[in-house]
Tab-separated table of C-alpha atoms and ligand atoms in Angstrom:
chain	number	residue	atom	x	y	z
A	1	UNK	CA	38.060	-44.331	26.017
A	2	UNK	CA	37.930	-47.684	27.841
A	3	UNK	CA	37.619	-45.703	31.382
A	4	UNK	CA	33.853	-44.677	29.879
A	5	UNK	CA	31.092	-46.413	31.148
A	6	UNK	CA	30.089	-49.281	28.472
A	7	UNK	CA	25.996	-47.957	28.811
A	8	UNK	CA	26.914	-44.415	29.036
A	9	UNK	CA	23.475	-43.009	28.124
A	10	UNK	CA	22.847	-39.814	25.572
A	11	UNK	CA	21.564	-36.731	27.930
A	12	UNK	CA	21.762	-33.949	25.743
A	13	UNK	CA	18.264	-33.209	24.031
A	14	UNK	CA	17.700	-34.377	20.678
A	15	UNK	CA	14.583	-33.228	19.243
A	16	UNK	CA	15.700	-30.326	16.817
A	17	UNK	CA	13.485	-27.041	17.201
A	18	UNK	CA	11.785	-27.428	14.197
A	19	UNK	CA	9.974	-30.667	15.656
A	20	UNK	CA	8.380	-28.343	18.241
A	21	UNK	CA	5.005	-28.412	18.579
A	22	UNK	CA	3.986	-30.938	15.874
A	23	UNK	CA	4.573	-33.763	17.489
A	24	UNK	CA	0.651	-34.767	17.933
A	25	UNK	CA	-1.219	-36.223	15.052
A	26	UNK	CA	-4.566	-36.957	14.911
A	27	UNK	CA	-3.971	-40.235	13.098
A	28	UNK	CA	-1.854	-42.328	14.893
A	29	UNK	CA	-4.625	-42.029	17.703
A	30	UNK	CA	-7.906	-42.710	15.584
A	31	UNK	CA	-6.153	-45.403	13.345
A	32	UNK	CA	-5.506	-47.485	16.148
A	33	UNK	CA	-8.617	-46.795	17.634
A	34	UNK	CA	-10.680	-48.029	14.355
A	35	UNK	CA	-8.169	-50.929	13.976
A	36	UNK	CA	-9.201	-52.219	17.674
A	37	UNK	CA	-12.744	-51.176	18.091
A	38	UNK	CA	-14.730	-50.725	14.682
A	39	UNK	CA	-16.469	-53.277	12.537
A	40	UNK	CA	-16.676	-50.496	9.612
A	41	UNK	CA	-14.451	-48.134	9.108
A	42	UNK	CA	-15.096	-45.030	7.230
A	43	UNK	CA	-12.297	-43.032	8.759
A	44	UNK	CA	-9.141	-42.811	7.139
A	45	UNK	CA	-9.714	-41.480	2.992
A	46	UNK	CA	-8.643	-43.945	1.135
A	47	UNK	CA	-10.417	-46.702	-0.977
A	48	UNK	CA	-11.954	-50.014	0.034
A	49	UNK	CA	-12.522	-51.399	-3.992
A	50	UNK	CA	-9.743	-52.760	-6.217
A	51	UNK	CA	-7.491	-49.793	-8.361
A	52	UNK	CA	-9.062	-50.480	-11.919
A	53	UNK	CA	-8.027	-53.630	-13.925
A	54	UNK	CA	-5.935	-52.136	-16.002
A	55	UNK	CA	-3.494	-50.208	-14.356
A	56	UNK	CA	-3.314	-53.683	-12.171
A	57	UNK	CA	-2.433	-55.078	-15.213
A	58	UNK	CA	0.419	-51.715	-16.434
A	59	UNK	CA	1.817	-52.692	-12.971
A	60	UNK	CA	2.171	-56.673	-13.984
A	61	UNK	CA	3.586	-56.099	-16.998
A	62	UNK	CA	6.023	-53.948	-15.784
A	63	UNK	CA	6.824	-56.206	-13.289
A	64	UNK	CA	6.899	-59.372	-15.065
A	65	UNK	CA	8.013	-57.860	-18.702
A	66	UNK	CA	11.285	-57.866	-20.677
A	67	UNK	CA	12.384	-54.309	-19.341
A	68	UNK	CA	14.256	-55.528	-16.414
A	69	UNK	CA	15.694	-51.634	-16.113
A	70	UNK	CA	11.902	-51.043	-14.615
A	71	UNK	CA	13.869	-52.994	-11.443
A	72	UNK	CA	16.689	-49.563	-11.489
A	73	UNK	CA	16.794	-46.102	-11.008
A	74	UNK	CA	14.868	-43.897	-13.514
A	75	UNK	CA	15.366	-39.979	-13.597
A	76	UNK	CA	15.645	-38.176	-10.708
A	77	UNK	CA	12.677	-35.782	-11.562
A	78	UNK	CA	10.392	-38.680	-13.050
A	79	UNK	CA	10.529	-41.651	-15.441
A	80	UNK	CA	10.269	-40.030	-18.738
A	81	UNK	CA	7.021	-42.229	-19.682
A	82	UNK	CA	5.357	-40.722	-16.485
A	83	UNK	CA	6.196	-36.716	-17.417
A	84	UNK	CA	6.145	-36.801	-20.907
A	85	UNK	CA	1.970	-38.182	-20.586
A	86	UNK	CA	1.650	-36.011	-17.445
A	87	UNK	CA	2.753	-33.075	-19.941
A	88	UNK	CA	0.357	-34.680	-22.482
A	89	UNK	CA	-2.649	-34.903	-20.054
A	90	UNK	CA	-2.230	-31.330	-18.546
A	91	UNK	CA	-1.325	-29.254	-21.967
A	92	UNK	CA	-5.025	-30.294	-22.818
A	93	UNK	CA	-6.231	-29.340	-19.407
A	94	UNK	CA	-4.212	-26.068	-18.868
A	95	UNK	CA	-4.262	-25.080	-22.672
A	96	UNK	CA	-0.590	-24.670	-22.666
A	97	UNK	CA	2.344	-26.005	-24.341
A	98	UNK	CA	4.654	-27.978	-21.354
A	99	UNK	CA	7.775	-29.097	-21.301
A	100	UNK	CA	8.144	-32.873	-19.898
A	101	UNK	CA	11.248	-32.293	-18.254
A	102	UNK	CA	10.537	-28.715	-16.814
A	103	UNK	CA	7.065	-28.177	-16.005
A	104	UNK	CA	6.278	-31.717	-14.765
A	105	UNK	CA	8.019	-33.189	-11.818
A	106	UNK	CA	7.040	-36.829	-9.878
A	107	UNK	CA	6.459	-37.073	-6.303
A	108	UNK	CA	6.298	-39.579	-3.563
A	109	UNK	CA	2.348	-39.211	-3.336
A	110	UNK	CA	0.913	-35.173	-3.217
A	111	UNK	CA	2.487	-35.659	0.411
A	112	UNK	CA	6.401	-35.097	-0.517
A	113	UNK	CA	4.846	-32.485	-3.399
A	114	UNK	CA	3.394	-30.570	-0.562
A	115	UNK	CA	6.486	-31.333	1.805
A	116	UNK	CA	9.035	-29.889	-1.542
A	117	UNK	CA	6.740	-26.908	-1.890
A	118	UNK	CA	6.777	-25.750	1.942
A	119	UNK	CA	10.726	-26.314	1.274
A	120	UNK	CA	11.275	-24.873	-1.403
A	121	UNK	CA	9.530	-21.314	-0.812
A	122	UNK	CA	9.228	-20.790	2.656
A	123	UNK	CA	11.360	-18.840	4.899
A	124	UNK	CA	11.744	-18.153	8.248
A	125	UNK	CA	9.462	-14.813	9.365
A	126	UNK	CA	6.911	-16.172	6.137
A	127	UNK	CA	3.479	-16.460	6.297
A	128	UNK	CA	1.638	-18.995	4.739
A	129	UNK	CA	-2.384	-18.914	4.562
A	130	UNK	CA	-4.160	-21.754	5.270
A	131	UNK	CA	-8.034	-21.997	4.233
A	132	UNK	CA	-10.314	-23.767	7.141
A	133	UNK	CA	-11.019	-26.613	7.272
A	134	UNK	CA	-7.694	-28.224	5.903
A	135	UNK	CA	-5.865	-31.160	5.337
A	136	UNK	CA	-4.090	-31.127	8.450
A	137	UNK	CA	-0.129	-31.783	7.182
A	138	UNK	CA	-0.254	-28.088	5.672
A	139	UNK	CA	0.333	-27.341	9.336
A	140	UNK	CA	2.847	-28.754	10.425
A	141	UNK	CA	4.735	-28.411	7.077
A	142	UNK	CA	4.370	-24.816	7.163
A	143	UNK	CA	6.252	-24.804	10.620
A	144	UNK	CA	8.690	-27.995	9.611
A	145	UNK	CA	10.116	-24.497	6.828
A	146	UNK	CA	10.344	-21.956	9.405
A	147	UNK	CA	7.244	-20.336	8.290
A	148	UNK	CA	4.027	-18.969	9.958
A	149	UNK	CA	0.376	-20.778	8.879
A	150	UNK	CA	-2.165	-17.886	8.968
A	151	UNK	CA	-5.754	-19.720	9.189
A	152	UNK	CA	-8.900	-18.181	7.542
A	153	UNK	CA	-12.112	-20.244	7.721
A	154	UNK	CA	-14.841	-20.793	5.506
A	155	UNK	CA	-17.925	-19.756	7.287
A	156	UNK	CA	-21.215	-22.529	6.910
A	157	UNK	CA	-24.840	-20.460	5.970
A	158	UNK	CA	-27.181	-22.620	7.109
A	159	UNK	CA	-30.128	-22.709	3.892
A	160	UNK	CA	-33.154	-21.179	4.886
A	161	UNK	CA	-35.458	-23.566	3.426
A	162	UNK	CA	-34.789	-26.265	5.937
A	163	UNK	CA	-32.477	-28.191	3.293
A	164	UNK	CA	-29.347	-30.284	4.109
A	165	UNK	CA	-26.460	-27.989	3.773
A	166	UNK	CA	-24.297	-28.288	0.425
A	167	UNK	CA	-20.500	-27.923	0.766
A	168	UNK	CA	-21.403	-24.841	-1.035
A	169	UNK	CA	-22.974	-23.503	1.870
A	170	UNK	CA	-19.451	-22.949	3.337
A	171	UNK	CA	-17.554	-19.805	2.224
A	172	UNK	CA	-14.385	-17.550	2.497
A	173	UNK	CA	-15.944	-14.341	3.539
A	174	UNK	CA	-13.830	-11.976	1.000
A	175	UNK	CA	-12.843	-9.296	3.265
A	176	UNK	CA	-11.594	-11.694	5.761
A	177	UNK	CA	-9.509	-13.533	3.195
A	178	UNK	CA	-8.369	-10.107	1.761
A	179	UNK	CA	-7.024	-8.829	5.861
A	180	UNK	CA	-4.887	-11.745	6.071
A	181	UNK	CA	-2.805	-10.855	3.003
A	182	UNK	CA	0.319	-8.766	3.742
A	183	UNK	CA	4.050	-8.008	2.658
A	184	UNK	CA	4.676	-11.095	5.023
A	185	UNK	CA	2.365	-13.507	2.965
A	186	UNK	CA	4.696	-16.065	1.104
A	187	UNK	CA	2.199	-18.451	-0.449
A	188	UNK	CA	-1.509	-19.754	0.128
A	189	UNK	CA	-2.347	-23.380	0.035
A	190	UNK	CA	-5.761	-23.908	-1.858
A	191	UNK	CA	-6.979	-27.270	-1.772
A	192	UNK	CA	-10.200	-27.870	-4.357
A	193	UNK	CA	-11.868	-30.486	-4.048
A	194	UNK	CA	-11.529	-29.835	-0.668
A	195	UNK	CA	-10.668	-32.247	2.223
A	196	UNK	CA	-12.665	-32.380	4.492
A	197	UNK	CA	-15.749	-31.072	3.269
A	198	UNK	CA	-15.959	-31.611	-0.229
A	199	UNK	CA	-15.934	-28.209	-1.696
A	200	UNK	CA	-15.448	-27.205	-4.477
A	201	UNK	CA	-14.441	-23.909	-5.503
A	202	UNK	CA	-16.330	-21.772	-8.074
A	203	UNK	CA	-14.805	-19.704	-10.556
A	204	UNK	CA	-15.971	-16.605	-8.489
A	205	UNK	CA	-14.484	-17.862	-5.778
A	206	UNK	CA	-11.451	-18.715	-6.986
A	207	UNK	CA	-11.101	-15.286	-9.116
A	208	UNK	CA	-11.376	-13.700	-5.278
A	209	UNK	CA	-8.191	-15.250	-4.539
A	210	UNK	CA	-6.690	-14.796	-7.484
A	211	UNK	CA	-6.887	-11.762	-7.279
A	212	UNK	CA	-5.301	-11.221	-3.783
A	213	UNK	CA	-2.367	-13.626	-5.097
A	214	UNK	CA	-1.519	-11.583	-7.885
A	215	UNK	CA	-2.302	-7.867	-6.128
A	216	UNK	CA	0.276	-9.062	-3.215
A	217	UNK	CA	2.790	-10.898	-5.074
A	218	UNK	CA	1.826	-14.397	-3.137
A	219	UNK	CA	2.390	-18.118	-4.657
A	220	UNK	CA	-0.009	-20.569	-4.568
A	221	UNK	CA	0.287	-23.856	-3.420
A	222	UNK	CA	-2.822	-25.846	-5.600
A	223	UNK	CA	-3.540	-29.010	-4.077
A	224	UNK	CA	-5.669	-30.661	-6.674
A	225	UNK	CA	-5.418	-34.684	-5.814
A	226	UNK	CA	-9.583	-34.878	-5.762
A	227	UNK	CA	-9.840	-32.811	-9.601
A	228	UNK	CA	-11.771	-36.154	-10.883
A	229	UNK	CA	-13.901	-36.200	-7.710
A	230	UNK	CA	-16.909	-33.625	-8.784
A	231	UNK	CA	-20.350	-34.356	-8.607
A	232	UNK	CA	-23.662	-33.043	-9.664
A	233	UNK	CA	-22.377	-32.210	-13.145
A	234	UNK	CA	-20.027	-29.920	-11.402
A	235	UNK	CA	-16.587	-28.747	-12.700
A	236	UNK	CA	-12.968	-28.911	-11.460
A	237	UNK	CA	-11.891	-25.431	-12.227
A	238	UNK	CA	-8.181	-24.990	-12.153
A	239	UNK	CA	-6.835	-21.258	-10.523
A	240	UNK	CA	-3.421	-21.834	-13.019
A	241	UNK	CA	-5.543	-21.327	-15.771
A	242	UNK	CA	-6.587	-17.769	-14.448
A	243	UNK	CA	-5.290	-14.455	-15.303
A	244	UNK	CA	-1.827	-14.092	-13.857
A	245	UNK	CA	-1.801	-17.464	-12.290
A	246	UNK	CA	0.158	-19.862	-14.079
A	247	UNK	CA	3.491	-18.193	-13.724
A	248	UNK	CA	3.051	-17.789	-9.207
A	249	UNK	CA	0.937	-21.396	-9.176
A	250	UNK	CA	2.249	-25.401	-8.270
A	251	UNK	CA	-0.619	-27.467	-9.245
A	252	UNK	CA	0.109	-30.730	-7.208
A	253	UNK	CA	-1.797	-34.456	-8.119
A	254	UNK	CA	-2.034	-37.572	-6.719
A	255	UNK	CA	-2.407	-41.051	-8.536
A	256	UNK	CA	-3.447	-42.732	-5.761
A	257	UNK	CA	-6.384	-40.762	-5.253
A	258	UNK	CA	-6.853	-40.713	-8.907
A	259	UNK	CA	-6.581	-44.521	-10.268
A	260	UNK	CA	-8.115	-45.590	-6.377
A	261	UNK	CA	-4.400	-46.857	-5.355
A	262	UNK	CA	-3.191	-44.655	-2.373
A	263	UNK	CA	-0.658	-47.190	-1.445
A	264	UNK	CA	1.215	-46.882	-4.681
A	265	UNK	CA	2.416	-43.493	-3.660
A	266	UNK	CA	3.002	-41.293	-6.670
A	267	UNK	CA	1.931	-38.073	-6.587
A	268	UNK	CA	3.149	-34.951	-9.202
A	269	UNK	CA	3.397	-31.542	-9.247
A	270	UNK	CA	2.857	-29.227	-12.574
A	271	UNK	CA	4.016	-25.368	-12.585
A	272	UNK	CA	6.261	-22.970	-14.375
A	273	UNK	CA	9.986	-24.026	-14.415
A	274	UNK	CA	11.135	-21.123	-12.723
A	275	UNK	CA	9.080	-22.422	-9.221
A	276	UNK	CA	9.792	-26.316	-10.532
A	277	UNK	CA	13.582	-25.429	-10.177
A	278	UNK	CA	13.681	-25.439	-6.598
A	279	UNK	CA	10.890	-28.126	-5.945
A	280	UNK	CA	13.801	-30.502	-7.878
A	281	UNK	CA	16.700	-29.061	-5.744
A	282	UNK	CA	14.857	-30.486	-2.092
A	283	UNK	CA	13.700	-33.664	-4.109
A	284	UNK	CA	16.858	-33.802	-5.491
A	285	UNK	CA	18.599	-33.979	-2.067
A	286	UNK	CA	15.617	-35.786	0.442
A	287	UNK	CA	13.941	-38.773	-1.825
A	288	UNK	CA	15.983	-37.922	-4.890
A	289	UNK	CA	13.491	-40.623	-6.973
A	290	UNK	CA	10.109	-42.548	-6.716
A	291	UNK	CA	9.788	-46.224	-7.587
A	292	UNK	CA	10.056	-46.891	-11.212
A	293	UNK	CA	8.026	-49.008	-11.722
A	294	UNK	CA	5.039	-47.738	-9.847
A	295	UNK	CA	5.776	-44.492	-12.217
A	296	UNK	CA	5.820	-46.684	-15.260
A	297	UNK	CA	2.152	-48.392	-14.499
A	298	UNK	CA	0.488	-45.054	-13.727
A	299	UNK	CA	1.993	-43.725	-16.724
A	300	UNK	CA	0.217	-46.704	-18.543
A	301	UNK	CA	-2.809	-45.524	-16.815
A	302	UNK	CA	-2.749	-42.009	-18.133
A	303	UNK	CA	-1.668	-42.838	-21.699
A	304	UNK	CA	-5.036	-45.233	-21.564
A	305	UNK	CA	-6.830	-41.907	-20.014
A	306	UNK	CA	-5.461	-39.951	-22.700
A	307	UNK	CA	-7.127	-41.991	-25.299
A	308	UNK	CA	-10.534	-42.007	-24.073
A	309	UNK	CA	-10.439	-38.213	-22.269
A	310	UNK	CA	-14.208	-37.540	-21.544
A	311	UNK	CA	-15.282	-41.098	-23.261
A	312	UNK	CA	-17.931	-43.085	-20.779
A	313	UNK	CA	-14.872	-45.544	-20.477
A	314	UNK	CA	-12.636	-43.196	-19.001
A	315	UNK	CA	-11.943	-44.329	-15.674
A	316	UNK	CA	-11.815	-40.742	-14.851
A	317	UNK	CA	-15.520	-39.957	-15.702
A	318	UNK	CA	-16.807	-43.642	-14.565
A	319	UNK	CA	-14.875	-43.166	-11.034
A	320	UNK	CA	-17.296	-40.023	-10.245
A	321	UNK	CA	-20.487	-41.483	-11.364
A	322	UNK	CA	-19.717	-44.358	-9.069
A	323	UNK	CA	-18.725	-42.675	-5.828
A	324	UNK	CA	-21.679	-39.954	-6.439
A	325	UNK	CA	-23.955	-43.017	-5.797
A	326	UNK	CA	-21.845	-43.918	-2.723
A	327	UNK	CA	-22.168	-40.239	-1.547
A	328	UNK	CA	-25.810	-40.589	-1.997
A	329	UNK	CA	-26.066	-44.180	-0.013
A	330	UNK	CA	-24.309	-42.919	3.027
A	331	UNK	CA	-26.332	-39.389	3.094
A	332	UNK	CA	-29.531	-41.502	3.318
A	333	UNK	CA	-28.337	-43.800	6.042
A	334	UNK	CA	-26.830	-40.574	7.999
A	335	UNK	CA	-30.005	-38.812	7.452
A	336	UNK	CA	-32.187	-42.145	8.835
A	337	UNK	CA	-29.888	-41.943	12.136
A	338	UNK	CA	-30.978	-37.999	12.340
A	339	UNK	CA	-27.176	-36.833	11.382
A	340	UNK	CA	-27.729	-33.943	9.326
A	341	UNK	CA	-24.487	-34.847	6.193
A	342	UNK	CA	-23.504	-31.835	3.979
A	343	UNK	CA	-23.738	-33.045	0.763
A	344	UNK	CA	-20.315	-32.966	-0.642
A	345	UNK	CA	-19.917	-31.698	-4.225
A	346	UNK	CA	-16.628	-33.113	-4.797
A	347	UNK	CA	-13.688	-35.611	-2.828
A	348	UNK	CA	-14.643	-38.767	-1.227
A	349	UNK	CA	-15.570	-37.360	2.375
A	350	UNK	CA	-18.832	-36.358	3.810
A	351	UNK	CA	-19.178	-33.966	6.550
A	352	UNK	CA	-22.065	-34.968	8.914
A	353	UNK	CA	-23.555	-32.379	11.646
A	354	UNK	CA	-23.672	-34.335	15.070
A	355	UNK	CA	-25.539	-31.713	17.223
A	356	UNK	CA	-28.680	-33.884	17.727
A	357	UNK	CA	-26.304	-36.481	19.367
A	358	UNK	CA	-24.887	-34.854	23.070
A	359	UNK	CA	-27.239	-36.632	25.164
A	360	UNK	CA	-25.831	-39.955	23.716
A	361	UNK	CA	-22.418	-39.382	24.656
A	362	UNK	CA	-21.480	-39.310	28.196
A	363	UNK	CA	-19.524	-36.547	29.720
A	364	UNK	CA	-16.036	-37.164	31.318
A	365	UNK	CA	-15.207	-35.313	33.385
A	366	UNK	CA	-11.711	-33.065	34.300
A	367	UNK	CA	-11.411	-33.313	30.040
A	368	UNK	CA	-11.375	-30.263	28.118
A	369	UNK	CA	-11.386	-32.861	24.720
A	370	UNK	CA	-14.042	-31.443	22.155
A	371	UNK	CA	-17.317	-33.029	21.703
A	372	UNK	CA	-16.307	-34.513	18.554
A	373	UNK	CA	-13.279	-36.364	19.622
A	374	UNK	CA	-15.693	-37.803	22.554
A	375	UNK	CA	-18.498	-38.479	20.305
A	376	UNK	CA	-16.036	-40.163	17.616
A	377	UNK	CA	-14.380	-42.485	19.913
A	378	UNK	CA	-17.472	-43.146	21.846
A	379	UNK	CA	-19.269	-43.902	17.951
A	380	UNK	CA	-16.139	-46.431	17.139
A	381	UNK	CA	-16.075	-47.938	20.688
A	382	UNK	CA	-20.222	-48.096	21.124
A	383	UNK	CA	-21.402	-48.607	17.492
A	384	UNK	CA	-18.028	-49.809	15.677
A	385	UNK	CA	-18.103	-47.080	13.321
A	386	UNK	CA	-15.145	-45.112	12.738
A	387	UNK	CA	-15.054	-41.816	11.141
A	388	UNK	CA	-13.128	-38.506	11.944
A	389	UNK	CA	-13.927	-34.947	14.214
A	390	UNK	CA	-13.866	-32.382	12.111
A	391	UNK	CA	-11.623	-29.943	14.248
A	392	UNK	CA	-8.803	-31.770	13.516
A	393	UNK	CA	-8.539	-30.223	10.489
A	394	UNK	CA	-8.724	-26.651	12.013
A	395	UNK	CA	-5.730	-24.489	13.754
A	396	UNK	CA	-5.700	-24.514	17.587
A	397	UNK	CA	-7.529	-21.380	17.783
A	398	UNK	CA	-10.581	-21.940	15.395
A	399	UNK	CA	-10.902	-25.469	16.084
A	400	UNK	CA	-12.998	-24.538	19.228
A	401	UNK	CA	-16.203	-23.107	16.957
A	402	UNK	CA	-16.509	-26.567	15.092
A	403	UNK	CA	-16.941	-29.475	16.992
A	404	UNK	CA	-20.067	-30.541	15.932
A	405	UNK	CA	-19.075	-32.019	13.256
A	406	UNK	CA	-17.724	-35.603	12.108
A	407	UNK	CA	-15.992	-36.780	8.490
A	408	UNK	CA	-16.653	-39.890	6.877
A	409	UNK	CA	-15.324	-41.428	3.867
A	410	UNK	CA	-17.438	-43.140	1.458
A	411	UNK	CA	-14.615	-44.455	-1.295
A	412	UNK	CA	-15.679	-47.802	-0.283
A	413	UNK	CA	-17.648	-51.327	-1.394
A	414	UNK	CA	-21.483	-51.416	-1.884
A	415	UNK	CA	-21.109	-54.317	0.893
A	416	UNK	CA	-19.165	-51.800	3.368
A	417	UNK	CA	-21.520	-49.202	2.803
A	418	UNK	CA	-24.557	-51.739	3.664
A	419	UNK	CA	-22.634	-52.687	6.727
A	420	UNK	CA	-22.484	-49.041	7.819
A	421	UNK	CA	-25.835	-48.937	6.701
A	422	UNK	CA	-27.142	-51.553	9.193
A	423	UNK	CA	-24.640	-49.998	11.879
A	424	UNK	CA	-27.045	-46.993	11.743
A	425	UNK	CA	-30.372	-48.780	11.258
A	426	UNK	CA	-29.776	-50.812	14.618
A	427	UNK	CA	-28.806	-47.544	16.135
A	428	UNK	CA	-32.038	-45.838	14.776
A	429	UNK	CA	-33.954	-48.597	16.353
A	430	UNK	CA	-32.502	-48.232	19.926
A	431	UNK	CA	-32.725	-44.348	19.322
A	432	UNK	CA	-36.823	-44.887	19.084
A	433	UNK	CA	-37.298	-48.137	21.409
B	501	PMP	N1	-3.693	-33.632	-0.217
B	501	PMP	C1	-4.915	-33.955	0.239
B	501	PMP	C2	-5.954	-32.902	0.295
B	501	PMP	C3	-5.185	-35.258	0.654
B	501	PMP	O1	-6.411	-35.560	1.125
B	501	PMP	C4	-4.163	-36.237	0.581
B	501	PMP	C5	-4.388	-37.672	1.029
B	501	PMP	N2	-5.307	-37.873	2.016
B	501	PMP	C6	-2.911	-35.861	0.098
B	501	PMP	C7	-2.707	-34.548	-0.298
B	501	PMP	C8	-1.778	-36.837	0.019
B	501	PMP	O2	-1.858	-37.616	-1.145
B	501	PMP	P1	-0.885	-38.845	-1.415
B	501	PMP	O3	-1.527	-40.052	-0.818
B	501	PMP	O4	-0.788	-38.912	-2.912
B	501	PMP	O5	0.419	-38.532	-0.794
């Protein structure tokens, strides 16, 4: 042993296979790019404004209150307080009778719900469908299990009437969505609200794939964390309450989209017991548990919620109203600019068309990088306004037909919104001067 050099260095190759390939992420790049260059970011989704008072206040009580066992462990599968209201709160929702301890399980944020899900049910040689655009861990999470993503895009129909599009305007075309199906299909991730482009699904819509899931045997993966983000009078309809659903459907939530506090990290994930069973067998041996007391305040939350369910006071129905007028500010100050925004009907993003814009943004040359990466970075290094090319929410092969597009986030203060706002107006200016 002592004959071995003292720095003898590791050669063999570490990575593990199942790191192949998903090493790039499109954050890492653009975070530190709106950290260093922009003066407003609307990039990453996640809320500018204080969570609400009184979940603030759940969280200092539990903190500062006589139950020091908040400080401990709590169950494995969630702190009874936070699945026995979660049970509550979606019995009402789902019309169905839950069981706390079965049909409810906590998360660390939607992100380890989606992470035990791809786990739990995928194999090697499985397919997994992925609807286009998406949020863009499905990917790699798909692979991380051994499985196959199968893409299918929603196709944009421009209106006729001149209009700005709607989310709406973007579609699944059914026969597509029906030839990706097969004995190989595992599960299909739907995510409504959708992130990026604000979608939400209608009941036709989601009856379409429904359909296909039961006909073919196929699970689906529901990630719901924007259900309280609709707009327009719109409604969050949810594909476990269809026909045949409930018993092949994981509806996954997020409180920190929810109650406004991403950073608090506690997500959930409601479904039958017989697919909640394995979802607690990879929790049970990767995080095994979520911090207690961050459970306990966002259980506060919800038993407030339950109280005043579809009162004006409900943070849940005075969130929307308040982020439909944000929507609203930044479509104006896109439209004054000549971005053409579809007009999101649910989430906090905004997907803005950037055709008009290729003159602005120089060339470079030798770089096969898509327009909207160049026109992003050039927009946070030139402007100092950061927001997000659509095509990094699309699969290698599609991501080439959308790349005139950007996302913003508008979960943010009247005062950043203004600042964005004035961003644009300057840029107007030197666009007509
Ligand atoms: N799903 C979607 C569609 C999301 O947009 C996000 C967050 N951006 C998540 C899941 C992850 O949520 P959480 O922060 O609760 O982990």
């Amino acid at each position: 042993f002592l004959s071995l050099p003292l720095q003898a260095k590791m050669s063999r190759p570490v990575q593990a296979r199942r790191l192949d390939g998903i090493d790039k992420n499109i954050w890492v790049e653009f975070v530190k790019l709106a950290t260093t260059y922009s003066k407003v970011n609307l990039g990453q989704g996640f809320p500018d404004f204080p969570a609400p008072a009184f979940l603030q206040e759940a969280l200092r009580g539990a903190l500062g209150g006589e139950n020091h066992m908040l400080h401990q462990y709590t169950r494995a599968f969630g702190h009874p307080p936070l699945v026995k209201v979660l049970a509550q709160f979606f019995e009402k929702l789902l019309g169905r009778e839950l069981d706390p301890m079965t049909n409810v399980m906590v998360t660390v944020g939607a992100y380890q719900a989606l992470f035990c899900c791809f786990q739990a049910f995928v194999d090697e040689g499985d397919e997994v469908i992925i609807i286009e655009p998406f949020f863009d861990c499905y990917e790699p999470m798909v692979k991380m299990a051994g499985g196959t993503p199968v893409f299918v895009p929603m196709r944009p129909k421009a209106p006729k009437d001149g209009k700005l599009m709607s989310s709406a305007d973007w579609q699944l075309d059914p026969a597509e969505l029906a030839s990706k199906f097969s004995a190989k299909t595992k599960a299909i991730v739907l995510n409504s609200p959708n992130n990026p482009l604000g979608k939400v699904f209608s009941r036709g819509e989601l009856e379409l794939i429904a359909e296909l899931c039961v006909k073919h045997d196929v699970l689906c993966i529901s990630d719901e964390v924007y259900e309280w983000l609709v707009y327009d009078g719109r409604q969050h309809i949810r594909i476990a309450s269809l026909p045949g659903m409930w018993d092949r459907t994981v509806i996954i939530g997020s409180a920190g989209k929810t109650f406004s506090a991403t950073g608090w990290k506690v997500g959930w994930t409601v479904g039958p017991d017989r697919l909640l069973q394995h979802l607690r067998t990879v929790h049970q041996n990767s995080v095994y548990h979520c911090a207690t007391i961050a459970q306990e305040a966002v259980a506060q939350g919800f038993q407030r919620e339950l109280m005043l369910f579809g009162k004006p006071d409900s943070y849940f129905v005075q969130l929307p109203r308040e982020l439909q007028q944000k929507r609203d500010l930044l479509v104006q100050s896109l439209v004054a600019v000549g971005m053409k925004p579809i007009i999101p009907e649910g989430t906090y993003f905004l997907v803005a068309d950037i055709s008009e814009f290729k003159s602005d943004v120089p060339d470079v040359p030798n770089s096969d990088e898509p327009y909207d990466y160049r026109f992003a970075k050039w927009m946070i290094k030139n402007k100092g306004l950061a927001a997000i090319p659509l095509s990094a929410f699309y699969s290698e092969a599609h991501k080439g037909s959308y790349t005139n597009f950007i996302r913003f986030c508008f979960a943010k203060e009247e005062a950043t919104l203004k600042a964005a706002n004035d961003i644009l107006q300057k840029w107007k200016q030197e666009k007509t001067s």
